[in-house]
Tab-separated table of C-alpha atoms and ligand atoms in Angstrom:
chain	number	residue	atom	x	y	z
A	1	MET	CA	2.377	-13.462	7.208
A	2	ILE	CA	2.550	-10.095	8.896
A	3	LYS	CA	3.142	-10.019	12.630
A	4	LEU	CA	3.467	-6.896	14.757
A	5	GLU	CA	4.489	-7.090	18.404
A	6	ASN	CA	3.987	-4.143	20.708
A	7	ILE	CA	4.667	-1.564	17.987
A	8	THR	CA	5.072	1.997	19.195
A	9	LYS	CA	5.642	5.096	17.110
A	10	ILE	CA	6.608	8.416	18.617
A	11	TYR	CA	7.174	11.246	16.142
A	12	ASN	CA	9.699	13.925	17.224
A	13	GLN	CA	10.663	11.841	20.239
A	14	GLY	CA	12.235	13.792	23.062
A	15	SER	CA	11.022	17.181	21.860
A	16	ARG	CA	8.028	19.213	22.997
A	17	ALA	CA	6.399	18.366	19.688
A	18	ALA	CA	6.468	14.610	20.444
A	19	VAL	CA	3.397	12.691	19.224
A	20	ASN	CA	2.530	9.163	20.364
A	21	ALA	CA	1.031	7.996	17.082
A	22	LEU	CA	1.005	4.252	17.924
A	23	ASN	CA	0.840	2.834	21.453
A	24	GLY	CA	1.609	-0.880	21.555
A	25	ILE	CA	0.039	-2.434	18.476
A	26	ASP	CA	-0.156	-6.236	18.347
A	27	LEU	CA	-1.465	-7.534	15.052
A	28	GLU	CA	-1.305	-10.672	12.940
A	29	VAL	CA	-2.411	-10.680	9.328
A	30	SER	CA	-2.519	-14.074	7.634
A	31	ASP	CA	-1.621	-14.617	3.995
A	32	GLY	CA	-4.592	-14.001	1.728
A	33	GLU	CA	-6.515	-11.879	4.196
A	34	LEU	CA	-8.603	-8.859	3.124
A	35	LEU	CA	-8.371	-6.489	6.072
A	36	SER	CA	-9.619	-2.986	6.593
A	37	VAL	CA	-8.298	-0.508	9.131
A	38	ILE	CA	-10.735	2.159	10.265
A	39	GLY	CA	-10.567	4.965	12.817
A	40	ARG	CA	-10.841	8.721	13.169
A	41	SER	CA	-8.522	11.168	11.501
A	42	GLY	CA	-5.222	11.259	13.392
A	43	SER	CA	-5.778	7.885	15.091
A	44	GLY	CA	-2.619	6.389	13.566
A	45	LYS	CA	-3.891	4.454	10.532
A	46	SER	CA	-1.392	5.790	7.990
A	47	THR	CA	1.441	5.461	10.501
A	48	LEU	CA	0.556	1.789	10.966
A	49	LEU	CA	0.301	1.168	7.222
A	50	ASN	CA	3.619	2.945	6.568
A	51	ILE	CA	5.351	0.714	9.123
A	52	ILE	CA	3.809	-2.424	7.589
A	53	GLY	CA	4.923	-1.144	4.170
A	54	CYS	CA	8.494	-0.569	5.420
A	55	ILE	CA	8.445	3.116	4.453
A	56	ASP	CA	8.665	4.080	8.128
A	57	THR	CA	10.196	2.377	11.158
A	58	PRO	CA	8.663	1.906	14.600
A	59	THR	CA	10.160	3.573	17.682
A	60	GLU	CA	9.777	0.307	19.564
A	61	GLY	CA	8.406	-3.167	18.991
A	62	ARG	CA	9.043	-5.903	16.490
A	63	TYR	CA	7.766	-6.410	12.952
A	64	PHE	CA	8.032	-9.781	11.231
A	65	LEU	CA	7.234	-10.232	7.551
A	66	ASP	CA	7.199	-13.868	6.449
A	67	GLY	CA	9.223	-14.716	9.544
A	68	GLU	CA	11.950	-12.122	8.959
A	69	GLU	CA	12.356	-9.369	11.513
A	70	ILE	CA	12.410	-6.200	9.425
A	71	SER	CA	14.443	-4.022	11.825
A	72	LYS	CA	17.226	-6.620	11.802
A	73	LEU	CA	17.648	-6.440	8.011
A	74	SER	CA	20.007	-4.141	6.103
A	75	SER	CA	18.388	-1.261	4.275
A	76	SER	CA	19.189	-2.833	0.900
A	77	LYS	CA	17.378	-6.014	1.957
A	78	VAL	CA	14.405	-3.938	3.113
A	79	SER	CA	14.353	-2.096	-0.235
A	80	ARG	CA	14.309	-5.436	-2.016
A	81	ILE	CA	11.389	-6.645	0.094
A	82	LEU	CA	9.574	-3.394	-0.495
A	83	ASN	CA	10.089	-3.663	-4.256
A	84	ARG	CA	9.049	-7.324	-4.557
A	85	LYS	CA	6.715	-8.258	-1.753
A	86	ILE	CA	4.789	-5.078	-1.083
A	87	GLY	CA	2.675	-2.899	-3.334
A	88	PHE	CA	1.750	0.436	-1.811
A	89	VAL	CA	-1.147	2.626	-2.961
A	90	LEU	CA	-0.522	5.990	-1.325
A	91	GLN	CA	-3.223	8.348	-0.020
A	92	ASP	CA	-2.380	11.007	-2.648
A	93	PHE	CA	-1.471	8.414	-5.352
A	94	GLY	CA	2.227	9.443	-5.317
A	95	LEU	CA	2.415	9.535	-9.110
A	96	MET	CA	4.823	11.728	-11.040
A	97	LEU	CA	2.223	13.867	-12.767
A	98	ASP	CA	4.552	15.364	-15.382
A	99	ARG	CA	5.587	11.875	-16.498
A	100	THR	CA	3.616	9.472	-18.650
A	101	VAL	CA	1.718	6.447	-17.383
A	102	TYR	CA	4.348	4.219	-18.994
A	103	GLN	CA	7.191	6.066	-17.220
A	104	ASN	CA	5.414	5.895	-13.867
A	105	LEU	CA	4.958	2.161	-14.248
A	106	SER	CA	8.536	1.575	-15.446
A	107	TYR	CA	10.300	2.826	-12.315
A	108	PRO	CA	9.456	-0.088	-9.991
A	109	LEU	CA	10.534	-2.463	-12.784
A	110	ILE	CA	13.955	-0.817	-13.133
A	111	PHE	CA	14.669	-1.809	-9.510
A	112	ASN	CA	13.502	-5.364	-10.121
A	113	SER	CA	16.751	-7.005	-11.182
A	114	SER	CA	15.053	-10.244	-12.238
A	115	LEU	CA	13.317	-8.506	-15.131
A	116	LYS	CA	14.818	-7.587	-18.502
A	117	GLN	CA	13.942	-4.237	-20.059
A	118	SER	CA	12.405	-6.082	-23.027
A	119	GLU	CA	9.821	-7.515	-20.628
A	120	PHE	CA	8.733	-4.134	-19.278
A	121	ARG	CA	6.120	-3.386	-21.913
A	122	GLN	CA	4.274	-6.656	-21.428
A	123	ARG	CA	4.343	-6.250	-17.629
A	124	ILE	CA	2.972	-2.713	-17.878
A	125	MET	CA	0.173	-3.754	-20.248
A	126	LYS	CA	-0.772	-6.631	-17.958
A	127	ALA	CA	-0.860	-4.415	-14.844
A	128	LEU	CA	-2.958	-1.777	-16.620
A	129	GLU	CA	-5.369	-4.426	-17.839
A	130	LEU	CA	-5.732	-5.850	-14.321
A	131	ALA	CA	-6.237	-2.354	-12.947
A	132	GLY	CA	-8.976	-1.785	-15.532
A	133	LEU	CA	-7.238	1.002	-17.416
A	134	PRO	CA	-6.560	0.122	-21.016
A	135	LEU	CA	-4.009	2.582	-22.299
A	136	HIS	CA	-4.811	4.505	-25.469
A	137	GLY	CA	-1.700	6.448	-26.275
A	138	ASN	CA	0.553	7.308	-23.367
A	139	PRO	CA	-0.844	10.323	-21.515
A	140	LYS	CA	0.933	12.136	-18.717
A	141	CYS	CA	-0.511	11.196	-15.327
A	142	GLY	CA	-1.443	14.830	-14.727
A	143	GLU	CA	-3.908	14.587	-17.618
A	144	LEU	CA	-5.899	11.742	-16.033
A	145	SER	CA	-9.081	11.867	-13.942
A	146	GLY	CA	-8.979	10.965	-10.223
A	147	GLY	CA	-10.305	7.462	-10.870
A	148	GLN	CA	-7.794	6.919	-13.678
A	149	LYS	CA	-4.931	8.127	-11.464
A	150	GLN	CA	-6.120	5.716	-8.777
A	151	ARG	CA	-5.979	2.879	-11.310
A	152	VAL	CA	-2.455	3.840	-12.391
A	153	ALA	CA	-1.443	3.891	-8.699
A	154	ILE	CA	-2.918	0.398	-8.311
A	155	ALA	CA	-1.230	-0.812	-11.517
A	156	ARG	CA	2.073	0.484	-10.139
A	157	ALA	CA	1.452	-1.273	-6.814
A	158	ILE	CA	0.889	-4.653	-8.489
A	159	ILE	CA	3.475	-4.395	-11.239
A	160	ASN	CA	6.107	-6.466	-9.440
A	161	GLU	CA	3.444	-9.027	-8.460
A	162	PRO	CA	3.678	-8.462	-4.694
A	163	SER	CA	2.094	-10.799	-2.153
A	164	VAL	CA	0.907	-7.877	-0.034
A	165	ILE	CA	-1.035	-4.820	-1.222
A	166	LEU	CA	-1.427	-1.855	1.105
A	167	ALA	CA	-3.826	0.942	0.236
A	168	ASP	CA	-4.290	4.177	2.169
A	169	GLU	CA	-7.773	5.636	1.549
A	170	PRO	CA	-7.925	4.243	-1.993
A	171	THR	CA	-11.484	5.442	-2.511
A	172	GLY	CA	-11.263	8.702	-0.542
A	173	ALA	CA	-11.199	10.948	-3.606
A	174	LEU	CA	-13.637	8.983	-5.773
A	175	ASP	CA	-17.360	9.035	-6.489
A	176	SER	CA	-19.374	6.070	-5.221
A	177	LYS	CA	-19.521	4.223	-8.560
A	178	THR	CA	-15.768	4.466	-9.122
A	179	SER	CA	-15.198	3.481	-5.456
A	180	GLU	CA	-17.221	0.348	-6.030
A	181	GLU	CA	-15.173	-0.548	-9.108
A	182	ILE	CA	-11.910	0.013	-7.245
A	183	MET	CA	-13.138	-2.189	-4.364
A	184	LYS	CA	-14.029	-4.894	-6.899
A	185	LEU	CA	-10.479	-4.668	-8.153
A	186	PHE	CA	-9.032	-5.119	-4.650
A	187	LYS	CA	-11.315	-8.111	-4.141
A	188	THR	CA	-10.083	-9.655	-7.391
A	189	LEU	CA	-6.469	-9.143	-6.307
A	190	ASN	CA	-7.347	-10.745	-2.959
A	191	ASP	CA	-9.083	-13.689	-4.695
A	192	GLU	CA	-5.797	-14.307	-6.515
A	193	GLY	CA	-4.271	-14.973	-3.099
A	194	ARG	CA	-2.764	-11.593	-2.251
A	195	THR	CA	-3.016	-10.118	1.218
A	196	VAL	CA	-4.810	-6.768	0.986
A	197	ILE	CA	-4.917	-4.151	3.745
A	198	ILE	CA	-7.089	-1.093	3.149
A	199	VAL	CA	-7.167	1.987	5.366
A	200	THR	CA	-10.515	3.701	4.979
A	201	HIS	CA	-12.985	6.147	6.470
A	202	ASP	CA	-15.736	4.550	4.428
A	203	ARG	CA	-17.840	1.999	6.344
A	204	ASN	CA	-19.141	0.576	3.027
A	205	VAL	CA	-15.593	-0.186	1.939
A	206	ALA	CA	-14.750	-1.718	5.339
A	207	ALA	CA	-17.897	-3.862	5.279
A	208	GLN	CA	-16.659	-5.566	2.102
A	209	CYS	CA	-13.508	-6.847	3.824
A	210	ASN	CA	-13.171	-10.175	5.687
A	211	LYS	CA	-11.945	-8.470	8.802
A	212	ILE	CA	-12.041	-4.952	10.261
A	213	ILE	CA	-9.778	-3.472	12.905
A	214	GLU	CA	-10.419	-0.087	14.457
A	215	ILE	CA	-7.692	2.202	15.742
A	216	SER	CA	-8.215	4.873	18.351
A	217	ASP	CA	-5.370	6.969	19.782
A	218	GLY	CA	-2.795	4.570	18.364
A	219	ARG	CA	-4.407	1.461	19.881
A	220	ILE	CA	-6.471	-1.337	18.360
A	221	ILE	CA	-9.893	-1.330	20.017
B	1	LIG	N1	5.649	12.945	10.113
B	1	LIG	C1	4.976	13.250	11.218
B	1	LIG	N2	5.537	14.040	12.176
B	1	LIG	C2	4.885	14.330	13.310
B	1	LIG	N3	3.643	13.881	13.605
B	1	LIG	C3	3.036	13.097	12.708
B	1	LIG	C4	3.669	12.747	11.465
B	1	LIG	N4	2.818	11.953	10.763
B	1	LIG	C5	1.721	11.834	11.517
B	1	LIG	N5	1.841	12.504	12.696
B	1	LIG	C6	0.856	12.552	13.777
B	1	LIG	O1	0.612	11.229	14.222
B	1	LIG	C7	-0.772	11.021	14.493
B	1	LIG	C8	-1.293	9.897	13.623
B	1	LIG	O2	-1.253	10.324	12.269
B	1	LIG	P1	-1.700	9.397	11.041
B	1	LIG	O3	-1.296	10.097	9.803
B	1	LIG	O4	-1.178	8.025	11.260
B	1	LIG	O5	-3.300	9.397	11.237
B	1	LIG	P2	-4.438	8.800	10.300
B	1	LIG	O6	-5.272	7.909	11.176
B	1	LIG	O7	-3.872	8.234	9.070
B	1	LIG	O8	-5.306	10.120	9.953
B	1	LIG	P3	-6.129	10.473	8.595
B	1	LIG	O9	-7.395	9.671	8.667
B	1	LIG	O10	-6.406	11.933	8.740
B	1	LIG	O11	-5.296	10.174	7.403
B	1	LIG	C9	-1.437	12.366	14.257
B	1	LIG	O12	-1.554	13.014	15.492
B	1	LIG	C10	-0.470	13.096	13.334
B	1	LIG	O13	-0.548	14.484	13.540
B	2	LIG	MG1	-3.972	8.773	7.029
């Protein structure tokens, strides 16, 4: 379970460029939930998702993931949690475009010490199949279409079989048919018991989730 208590995020704190991106967020997300986060541009959605995904830290407040308070853990423990428990689909995919699909999907596995290198290939094939992208050959990610890149990003997010999947605008760059297919994929992952949190501008995407929260000026409304 994810539990946030009075989370605040101030960028550039103490300077004239300070931005109050989050202002006291309280949120509980149960295991297996399919949640969408909506709100205007600049309202704090990505900031919130980045804190939940442990790729950013709050200025104040407490974050518990499965009962462990994240800020109290060493950075190596947080990296381990990030690698195993959380799959992140970034707004701009975050793929290495000059590397092949196989290489992109191998990196998270290298940091997963419980997996032998001989198991990588099978894991990668399984993730690509789940993400609906059968691999013919091994193209560089830069050679793929937007929808295909999105599927590689999703395959990478699920490759270590995380319990939580976080996606920032996963359908933002896609046509409506591809968006629908990607949403179907998130629903399948959720049906398998994973917690899925999707940040979106798209009301159609949000409407397909079990629960919607809206953020305005860094607050849940
Ligand atoms: N690294 C940063 N340094 C300074 N300010 C930032 C930083 N990242 C975000 N902000 C500011 O924090 C506020 C919230 O930004 P955030 O990216 O969370 O919004 P968002 O809701 O995801 O917007 P969008 O829908 O456009 O992606 C904005 O005012 C933004 O300018
Ligand atoms: Mg954003």
